[in-house]
């Protein structure tokens, strides 16, 4: 999966507004496109009980995402607004960083207004409506996570005057996209990149290959990530409150500067200060399995 952070600075394509949004035009989706959503939904939701965090499963429920077909944002947003004041807006594809942050800061989640083809069932580069809506939107129905995402957007806008995009992108990657959470004596998934991937939702929790390390803000912001295959490393939060507290109550400006003076941490490295939950074999990444 491709990173959200794009470094594109063009103007919006024809048909999109200055903030890059476009009409969802729900009626224009074909029967085949709705069927693709249903196929993905059935396959994913079968593996989530016991794996996805309770907040995610509640979100699916509260938003009635089990209703067949690509969700119509008129209905979805009525439920999401009532839950947390967030709404989903349609965009043609990836948007510039400042635009992305501005949407989040205003409790709008931009979702790609297209769905993958059957050839792209397991892998596609740009996030489509299945990744964006099934993967991200259930967590936005959780009040704590909803506040985290807004704070992240505000932090992103503030960061534009520092040279901090890479550090902030790593935080997004290791929480919003690939985060794990301690729950009920075990680990669960809350990251959208995992929860929308059939194979990675098993790999992230059950494989011996990746490291699983306790979340540490400064460490995460220095850790490289890979966009071409399963993660070699997952960071585990103790709860959504912990994530919100530590990010909101830390001034990132001095952290950006301190981190910038240090080298990035290679994807699979384990450091002396790490809280190691699982020391991975890295067999998958090394091509042994
Ligand atoms: N506290 C951060 C700052 O000082 C803002 C932020 C909050 C960033 C939450 C990410 C997530 O910039
Ligand atoms: Fe995503």
mmCIF file of C-alpha atoms and ligand atoms in Angstrom:
data_model
loop_
_atom_site.group_PDB
_atom_site.id
_atom_site.type_symbol
_atom_site.label_atom_id
_atom_site.label_comp_id
_atom_site.label_asym_id
_atom_site.label_seq_id
_atom_site.Cartn_x
_atom_site.Cartn_y
_atom_site.Cartn_z
ATOM 1 C CA UNK A 1 0.000 0.000 0.000
ATOM 2 C CA UNK A 2 1.164 3.472 -0.850
ATOM 3 C CA UNK A 3 1.830 6.088 1.784
ATOM 4 C CA UNK A 4 -0.754 8.781 2.290
ATOM 5 C CA UNK A 5 1.995 11.355 2.075
ATOM 6 C CA UNK A 6 2.465 12.193 -1.510
ATOM 7 C CA UNK A 7 4.542 15.284 -2.050
ATOM 8 C CA UNK A 8 2.226 16.163 -4.958
ATOM 9 C CA UNK A 9 1.399 19.811 -5.235
ATOM 10 C CA UNK A 10 -0.634 20.030 -8.408
ATOM 11 C CA UNK A 11 -4.030 21.578 -8.611
ATOM 12 C CA UNK A 12 -7.154 19.443 -8.263
ATOM 13 C CA UNK A 13 -8.214 17.454 -11.345
ATOM 14 C CA UNK A 14 -11.245 18.565 -13.401
ATOM 15 C CA UNK A 15 -14.475 17.992 -11.509
ATOM 16 C CA UNK A 16 -12.833 18.358 -8.073
ATOM 17 C CA UNK A 17 -13.231 21.408 -5.825
ATOM 18 C CA UNK A 18 -10.261 23.503 -4.584
ATOM 19 C CA UNK A 19 -10.180 21.282 -1.474
ATOM 20 C CA UNK A 20 -9.945 18.280 -3.834
ATOM 21 C CA UNK A 21 -13.359 16.886 -2.926
ATOM 22 C CA UNK A 22 -15.751 15.624 -5.563
ATOM 23 C CA UNK A 23 -19.338 14.416 -5.399
ATOM 24 C CA UNK A 24 -19.526 10.756 -4.356
ATOM 25 C CA UNK A 25 -22.108 10.243 -7.120
ATOM 26 C CA UNK A 26 -23.196 7.019 -5.458
ATOM 27 C CA UNK A 27 -25.724 6.251 -8.183
ATOM 28 C CA UNK A 28 -22.899 6.015 -10.722
ATOM 29 C CA UNK A 29 -21.323 2.909 -9.112
ATOM 30 C CA UNK A 30 -22.047 -0.183 -11.200
ATOM 31 C CA UNK A 31 -23.419 -3.501 -9.993
ATOM 32 C CA UNK A 32 -19.940 -4.997 -10.479
ATOM 33 C CA UNK A 33 -18.408 -2.306 -8.283
ATOM 34 C CA UNK A 34 -20.917 -2.905 -5.506
ATOM 35 C CA UNK A 35 -20.284 -6.643 -5.863
ATOM 36 C CA UNK A 36 -16.542 -6.038 -5.425
ATOM 37 C CA UNK A 37 -17.240 -4.188 -2.178
ATOM 38 C CA UNK A 38 -19.445 -7.057 -0.987
ATOM 39 C CA UNK A 39 -16.806 -9.642 -1.840
ATOM 40 C CA UNK A 40 -14.149 -7.713 0.085
ATOM 41 C CA UNK A 41 -16.495 -7.009 2.977
ATOM 42 C CA UNK A 42 -17.528 -10.640 3.444
ATOM 43 C CA UNK A 43 -13.944 -11.876 3.261
ATOM 44 C CA UNK A 44 -12.605 -9.272 5.704
ATOM 45 C CA UNK A 45 -15.381 -9.261 8.233
ATOM 46 C CA UNK A 46 -15.144 -13.044 8.608
ATOM 47 C CA UNK A 47 -11.654 -12.758 10.035
ATOM 48 C CA UNK A 48 -12.129 -9.760 12.303
ATOM 49 C CA UNK A 49 -13.934 -11.127 15.371
ATOM 50 C CA UNK A 50 -11.216 -11.752 17.960
ATOM 51 C CA UNK A 51 -8.649 -9.936 15.793
ATOM 52 C CA UNK A 52 -9.927 -6.385 15.294
ATOM 53 C CA UNK A 53 -10.124 -4.118 18.322
ATOM 54 C CA UNK A 54 -13.464 -3.677 20.032
ATOM 55 C CA UNK A 55 -13.551 -0.038 18.894
ATOM 56 C CA UNK A 56 -13.307 -1.123 15.264
ATOM 57 C CA UNK A 57 -15.983 -3.802 15.606
ATOM 58 C CA UNK A 58 -18.289 -1.312 17.360
ATOM 59 C CA UNK A 59 -17.732 1.122 14.499
ATOM 60 C CA UNK A 60 -18.795 -1.450 11.896
ATOM 61 C CA UNK A 61 -21.923 -1.960 13.929
ATOM 62 C CA UNK A 62 -22.791 1.669 14.734
ATOM 63 C CA UNK A 63 -22.275 2.685 11.105
ATOM 64 C CA UNK A 64 -24.254 -0.335 9.785
ATOM 65 C CA UNK A 65 -21.459 -1.140 7.395
ATOM 66 C CA UNK A 66 -22.767 -4.666 6.954
ATOM 67 C CA UNK A 67 -25.446 -3.284 4.636
ATOM 68 C CA UNK A 68 -24.502 -4.584 1.138
ATOM 69 C CA UNK A 69 -22.869 -2.348 -1.441
ATOM 70 C CA UNK A 70 -20.475 0.583 -1.375
ATOM 71 C CA UNK A 71 -21.797 2.798 1.424
ATOM 72 C CA UNK A 72 -23.816 5.817 0.363
ATOM 73 C CA UNK A 73 -22.215 8.749 2.198
ATOM 74 C CA UNK A 74 -25.607 10.381 2.721
ATOM 75 C CA UNK A 75 -26.502 7.522 5.110
ATOM 76 C CA UNK A 76 -23.018 6.813 6.407
ATOM 77 C CA UNK A 77 -22.374 10.437 7.317
ATOM 78 C CA UNK A 78 -25.662 10.769 9.170
ATOM 79 C CA UNK A 79 -24.507 7.942 11.481
ATOM 80 C CA UNK A 80 -20.892 9.044 11.703
ATOM 81 C CA UNK A 81 -21.842 12.675 12.425
ATOM 82 C CA UNK A 82 -24.143 11.520 15.202
ATOM 83 C CA UNK A 83 -21.360 9.393 16.721
ATOM 84 C CA UNK A 84 -18.374 11.771 16.631
ATOM 85 C CA UNK A 85 -19.014 14.724 14.305
ATOM 86 C CA UNK A 86 -16.761 13.248 11.586
ATOM 87 C CA UNK A 87 -17.805 12.823 7.974
ATOM 88 C CA UNK A 88 -16.438 11.148 4.887
ATOM 89 C CA UNK A 89 -15.781 13.214 1.757
ATOM 90 C CA UNK A 90 -15.032 11.783 -1.682
ATOM 91 C CA UNK A 91 -11.755 12.620 -3.451
ATOM 92 C CA UNK A 92 -10.456 11.367 -6.814
ATOM 93 C CA UNK A 93 -7.295 9.880 -5.247
ATOM 94 C CA UNK A 94 -4.356 10.956 -3.083
ATOM 95 C CA UNK A 95 -4.446 14.644 -2.149
ATOM 96 C CA UNK A 96 -1.607 17.060 -1.271
ATOM 97 C CA UNK A 97 -0.355 16.888 2.312
ATOM 98 C CA UNK A 98 -1.674 20.282 3.413
ATOM 99 C CA UNK A 99 -5.103 19.456 1.975
ATOM 100 C CA UNK A 100 -5.100 16.105 3.749
ATOM 101 C CA UNK A 101 -4.174 17.665 7.096
ATOM 102 C CA UNK A 102 -6.784 20.381 6.664
ATOM 103 C CA UNK A 103 -9.525 17.799 6.088
ATOM 104 C CA UNK A 104 -8.521 15.838 9.191
ATOM 105 C CA UNK A 105 -8.260 18.980 11.314
ATOM 106 C CA UNK A 106 -11.885 19.687 10.364
ATOM 107 C CA UNK A 107 -13.108 16.146 10.997
ATOM 108 C CA UNK A 108 -13.446 15.246 7.335
ATOM 109 C CA UNK A 109 -11.949 11.993 6.127
ATOM 110 C CA UNK A 110 -11.079 11.994 2.405
ATOM 111 C CA UNK A 111 -11.892 8.667 0.725
ATOM 112 C CA UNK A 112 -10.785 7.610 -2.765
ATOM 113 C CA UNK A 113 -13.852 7.532 -4.979
ATOM 114 C CA UNK A 114 -13.076 4.333 -6.883
ATOM 115 C CA UNK A 115 -12.881 0.639 -6.106
ATOM 116 C CA UNK A 116 -10.187 -1.877 -7.017
ATOM 117 C CA UNK A 117 -10.611 -4.262 -9.947
ATOM 118 C CA UNK A 118 -10.659 -8.071 -9.508
ATOM 119 C CA UNK A 119 -6.968 -8.117 -10.586
ATOM 120 C CA UNK A 120 -6.160 -5.846 -7.644
ATOM 121 C CA UNK A 121 -8.009 -7.890 -5.039
ATOM 122 C CA UNK A 122 -5.045 -8.214 -2.681
ATOM 123 C CA UNK A 123 -2.791 -5.368 -3.612
ATOM 124 C CA UNK A 124 -3.185 -1.869 -4.986
ATOM 125 C CA UNK A 125 -1.028 1.201 -4.704
ATOM 126 C CA UNK A 126 -3.531 3.983 -4.160
ATOM 127 C CA UNK A 127 -6.089 3.654 -1.387
ATOM 128 C CA UNK A 128 -9.540 2.877 -2.804
ATOM 129 C CA UNK A 129 -12.966 3.241 -1.205
ATOM 130 C CA UNK A 130 -12.696 -0.174 0.443
ATOM 131 C CA UNK A 131 -9.440 0.629 2.204
ATOM 132 C CA UNK A 132 -10.554 4.145 3.083
ATOM 133 C CA UNK A 133 -14.077 3.416 4.263
ATOM 134 C CA UNK A 134 -13.895 -0.132 5.595
ATOM 135 C CA UNK A 135 -10.368 0.340 6.957
ATOM 136 C CA UNK A 136 -10.474 3.856 8.395
ATOM 137 C CA UNK A 137 -14.035 4.932 9.048
ATOM 138 C CA UNK A 138 -15.070 2.444 11.779
ATOM 139 C CA UNK A 139 -12.345 3.820 14.085
ATOM 140 C CA UNK A 140 -13.607 7.362 13.442
ATOM 141 C CA UNK A 141 -16.841 6.380 15.191
ATOM 142 C CA UNK A 142 -14.791 5.991 18.403
ATOM 143 C CA UNK A 143 -14.683 9.296 20.349
ATOM 144 C CA UNK A 144 -11.051 8.953 21.470
ATOM 145 C CA UNK A 145 -9.723 7.900 18.104
ATOM 146 C CA UNK A 146 -11.828 10.643 16.492
ATOM 147 C CA UNK A 147 -10.023 13.212 18.662
ATOM 148 C CA UNK A 148 -6.645 11.682 17.834
ATOM 149 C CA UNK A 149 -7.241 12.006 14.094
ATOM 150 C CA UNK A 150 -8.334 15.625 14.406
ATOM 151 C CA UNK A 151 -5.292 16.413 16.575
ATOM 152 C CA UNK A 152 -3.106 14.677 14.023
ATOM 153 C CA UNK A 153 -4.483 16.917 11.276
ATOM 154 C CA UNK A 154 -3.908 20.032 13.390
ATOM 155 C CA UNK A 155 -0.410 18.818 14.203
ATOM 156 C CA UNK A 156 0.165 18.231 10.487
ATOM 157 C CA UNK A 157 -0.822 21.785 9.592
ATOM 158 C CA UNK A 158 1.464 23.097 12.320
ATOM 159 C CA UNK A 159 4.321 20.868 11.120
ATOM 160 C CA UNK A 160 4.345 22.413 7.653
ATOM 161 C CA UNK A 161 6.561 25.185 8.952
ATOM 162 C CA UNK A 162 9.072 22.619 10.200
ATOM 163 C CA UNK A 163 10.784 20.018 8.060
ATOM 164 C CA UNK A 164 8.837 17.273 9.726
ATOM 165 C CA UNK A 165 6.676 15.498 7.188
ATOM 166 C CA UNK A 166 8.634 12.277 7.252
ATOM 167 C CA UNK A 167 8.461 12.000 11.035
ATOM 168 C CA UNK A 168 4.767 12.723 11.062
ATOM 169 C CA UNK A 169 4.169 10.249 8.225
ATOM 170 C CA UNK A 170 5.864 7.517 10.300
ATOM 171 C CA UNK A 171 3.555 8.246 13.215
ATOM 172 C CA UNK A 172 0.544 7.901 10.913
ATOM 173 C CA UNK A 173 1.929 4.723 9.392
ATOM 174 C CA UNK A 174 2.619 2.954 12.680
ATOM 175 C CA UNK A 175 -0.638 3.995 14.334
ATOM 176 C CA UNK A 176 -3.485 4.843 11.932
ATOM 177 C CA UNK A 177 -2.366 2.357 9.257
ATOM 178 C CA UNK A 178 -0.513 -0.453 11.040
ATOM 179 C CA UNK A 179 -1.243 -0.048 14.732
ATOM 180 C CA UNK A 180 -1.815 -2.904 17.168
ATOM 181 C CA UNK A 181 -3.451 -2.466 20.568
ATOM 182 C CA UNK A 182 -3.347 -4.476 23.800
ATOM 183 C CA UNK A 183 -6.828 -5.664 24.606
ATOM 184 C CA UNK A 184 -8.316 -8.413 26.733
ATOM 185 C CA UNK A 185 -4.931 -9.904 27.583
ATOM 186 C CA UNK A 186 -3.850 -10.164 23.940
ATOM 187 C CA UNK A 187 -3.190 -8.082 20.866
ATOM 188 C CA UNK A 188 -5.766 -6.724 18.468
ATOM 189 C CA UNK A 189 -5.622 -4.734 15.249
ATOM 190 C CA UNK A 190 -6.781 -1.133 14.935
ATOM 191 C CA UNK A 191 -4.687 -0.020 11.916
ATOM 192 C CA UNK A 192 -6.589 0.440 8.656
ATOM 193 C CA UNK A 193 -3.824 -0.985 6.478
ATOM 194 C CA UNK A 194 -3.997 -4.262 8.394
ATOM 195 C CA UNK A 195 -7.727 -4.457 8.886
ATOM 196 C CA UNK A 196 -8.410 -3.949 5.161
ATOM 197 C CA UNK A 197 -5.877 -6.617 4.139
ATOM 198 C CA UNK A 198 -6.883 -10.264 4.147
ATOM 199 C CA UNK A 199 -3.404 -11.703 4.509
ATOM 200 C CA UNK A 200 -1.885 -9.072 6.778
ATOM 201 C CA UNK A 201 -4.668 -9.294 9.357
ATOM 202 C CA UNK A 202 -3.470 -12.835 10.083
ATOM 203 C CA UNK A 203 0.229 -12.083 9.636
ATOM 204 C CA UNK A 204 0.250 -9.048 11.941
ATOM 205 C CA UNK A 205 -1.112 -11.040 14.887
ATOM 206 C CA UNK A 206 -0.084 -14.619 14.292
ATOM 207 C CA UNK A 207 3.178 -14.739 12.357
ATOM 208 C CA UNK A 208 6.498 -15.327 14.158
ATOM 209 C CA UNK A 209 8.236 -13.143 11.606
ATOM 210 C CA UNK A 210 7.613 -9.483 12.583
ATOM 211 C CA UNK A 211 8.737 -7.647 15.708
ATOM 212 C CA UNK A 212 6.026 -6.289 17.981
ATOM 213 C CA UNK A 213 7.278 -3.430 20.123
ATOM 214 C CA UNK A 214 5.596 -1.217 22.730
ATOM 215 C CA UNK A 215 4.682 2.193 21.307
ATOM 216 C CA UNK A 216 7.200 4.963 21.989
ATOM 217 C CA UNK A 217 6.479 8.265 20.275
ATOM 218 C CA UNK A 218 10.008 9.493 19.555
ATOM 219 C CA UNK A 219 11.131 6.020 18.487
ATOM 220 C CA UNK A 220 8.208 5.586 16.104
ATOM 221 C CA UNK A 221 8.870 8.969 14.520
ATOM 222 C CA UNK A 222 12.391 7.797 13.647
ATOM 223 C CA UNK A 223 11.493 4.365 12.314
ATOM 224 C CA UNK A 224 11.520 3.681 8.575
ATOM 225 C CA UNK A 225 8.694 1.642 7.088
ATOM 226 C CA UNK A 226 8.078 -0.378 3.990
ATOM 227 C CA UNK A 227 5.221 0.214 1.609
ATOM 228 C CA UNK A 228 5.726 -2.809 -0.656
ATOM 229 C CA UNK A 229 5.020 -5.777 1.603
ATOM 230 C CA UNK A 230 3.920 -6.866 5.095
ATOM 231 C CA UNK A 231 5.456 -4.803 7.886
ATOM 232 C CA UNK A 232 8.551 -6.165 9.624
ATOM 233 C CA UNK A 233 7.657 -4.312 12.743
ATOM 234 C CA UNK A 234 4.429 -3.328 14.517
ATOM 235 C CA UNK A 235 4.068 -0.905 17.429
ATOM 236 C CA UNK A 236 1.601 -1.753 20.171
ATOM 237 C CA UNK A 237 -0.367 0.831 22.159
ATOM 238 C CA UNK A 238 -1.872 0.100 25.584
ATOM 239 C CA UNK A 239 -5.080 1.865 24.653
ATOM 240 C CA UNK A 240 -6.466 4.678 22.542
ATOM 241 C CA UNK A 241 -6.333 6.994 25.556
ATOM 242 C CA UNK A 242 -2.594 6.452 25.824
ATOM 243 C CA UNK A 243 -2.152 7.318 22.144
ATOM 244 C CA UNK A 244 -4.223 10.478 22.416
ATOM 245 C CA UNK A 245 -2.609 11.588 25.697
ATOM 246 C CA UNK A 246 0.976 11.201 24.616
ATOM 247 C CA UNK A 247 0.530 12.865 21.235
ATOM 248 C CA UNK A 248 -1.639 15.759 22.418
ATOM 249 C CA UNK A 249 0.488 16.479 25.484
ATOM 250 C CA UNK A 250 3.830 16.429 23.697
ATOM 251 C CA UNK A 251 5.054 19.522 21.909
ATOM 252 C CA UNK A 252 6.373 18.080 18.672
ATOM 253 C CA UNK A 253 8.547 21.075 17.717
ATOM 254 C CA UNK A 254 11.515 20.149 19.944
ATOM 255 C CA UNK A 255 10.981 16.474 19.150
ATOM 256 C CA UNK A 256 11.207 17.113 15.394
ATOM 257 C CA UNK A 257 14.494 18.939 15.949
ATOM 258 C CA UNK A 258 15.959 16.303 18.279
ATOM 259 C CA UNK A 259 14.964 13.466 15.942
ATOM 260 C CA UNK A 260 16.317 15.256 12.889
ATOM 261 C CA UNK A 261 19.784 15.168 14.496
ATOM 262 C CA UNK A 262 19.596 11.361 14.826
ATOM 263 C CA UNK A 263 19.737 8.733 12.082
ATOM 264 C CA UNK A 264 16.505 6.995 11.027
ATOM 265 C CA UNK A 265 15.989 3.546 12.565
ATOM 266 C CA UNK A 266 16.013 0.701 10.024
ATOM 267 C CA UNK A 267 12.671 -1.153 9.751
ATOM 268 C CA UNK A 268 13.487 -4.322 11.641
ATOM 269 C CA UNK A 269 16.004 -3.076 14.230
ATOM 270 C CA UNK A 270 15.427 -3.628 17.919
ATOM 271 C CA UNK A 271 17.004 -1.038 20.206
ATOM 272 C CA UNK A 272 18.191 -1.411 23.820
ATOM 273 C CA UNK A 273 15.331 0.715 25.202
ATOM 274 C CA UNK A 274 12.571 -1.119 23.309
ATOM 275 C CA UNK A 275 9.765 -2.878 25.117
ATOM 276 C CA UNK A 276 9.904 -6.052 23.053
ATOM 277 C CA UNK A 277 6.616 -7.912 23.001
ATOM 278 C CA UNK A 278 7.652 -10.292 20.236
ATOM 279 C CA UNK A 279 11.140 -10.575 18.837
ATOM 280 C CA UNK A 280 10.472 -11.546 15.228
ATOM 281 C CA UNK A 281 12.408 -14.148 13.291
ATOM 282 C CA UNK A 282 12.071 -11.969 10.144
ATOM 283 C CA UNK A 283 11.783 -15.248 8.223
ATOM 284 C CA UNK A 284 9.078 -13.826 5.989
ATOM 285 C CA UNK A 285 11.091 -10.730 5.079
ATOM 286 C CA UNK A 286 14.176 -12.890 4.487
ATOM 287 C CA UNK A 287 12.179 -15.045 2.078
ATOM 288 C CA UNK A 288 12.377 -18.169 4.239
ATOM 289 C CA UNK A 289 8.630 -18.748 4.438
HETATM 290 N N1 LIG B 1 1.095 17.719 19.916
HETATM 291 C C1 LIG B 1 1.473 17.765 18.527
HETATM 292 C C2 LIG B 1 2.302 19.042 18.221
HETATM 293 O O1 LIG B 1 2.777 19.676 19.114
HETATM 294 C C3 LIG B 1 0.272 17.679 17.607
HETATM 295 C C4 LIG B 1 -0.172 16.284 17.348
HETATM 296 C C5 LIG B 1 -1.227 15.702 18.049
HETATM 297 C C6 LIG B 1 0.456 15.515 16.383
HETATM 298 C C7 LIG B 1 -1.625 14.415 17.784
HETATM 299 C C8 LIG B 1 0.050 14.238 16.099
HETATM 300 C C9 LIG B 1 -0.995 13.685 16.820
HETATM 301 O O2 LIG B 1 2.506 19.371 17.073
HETATM 302 FE FE1 LIG B 2 -5.061 4.486 4.701
#
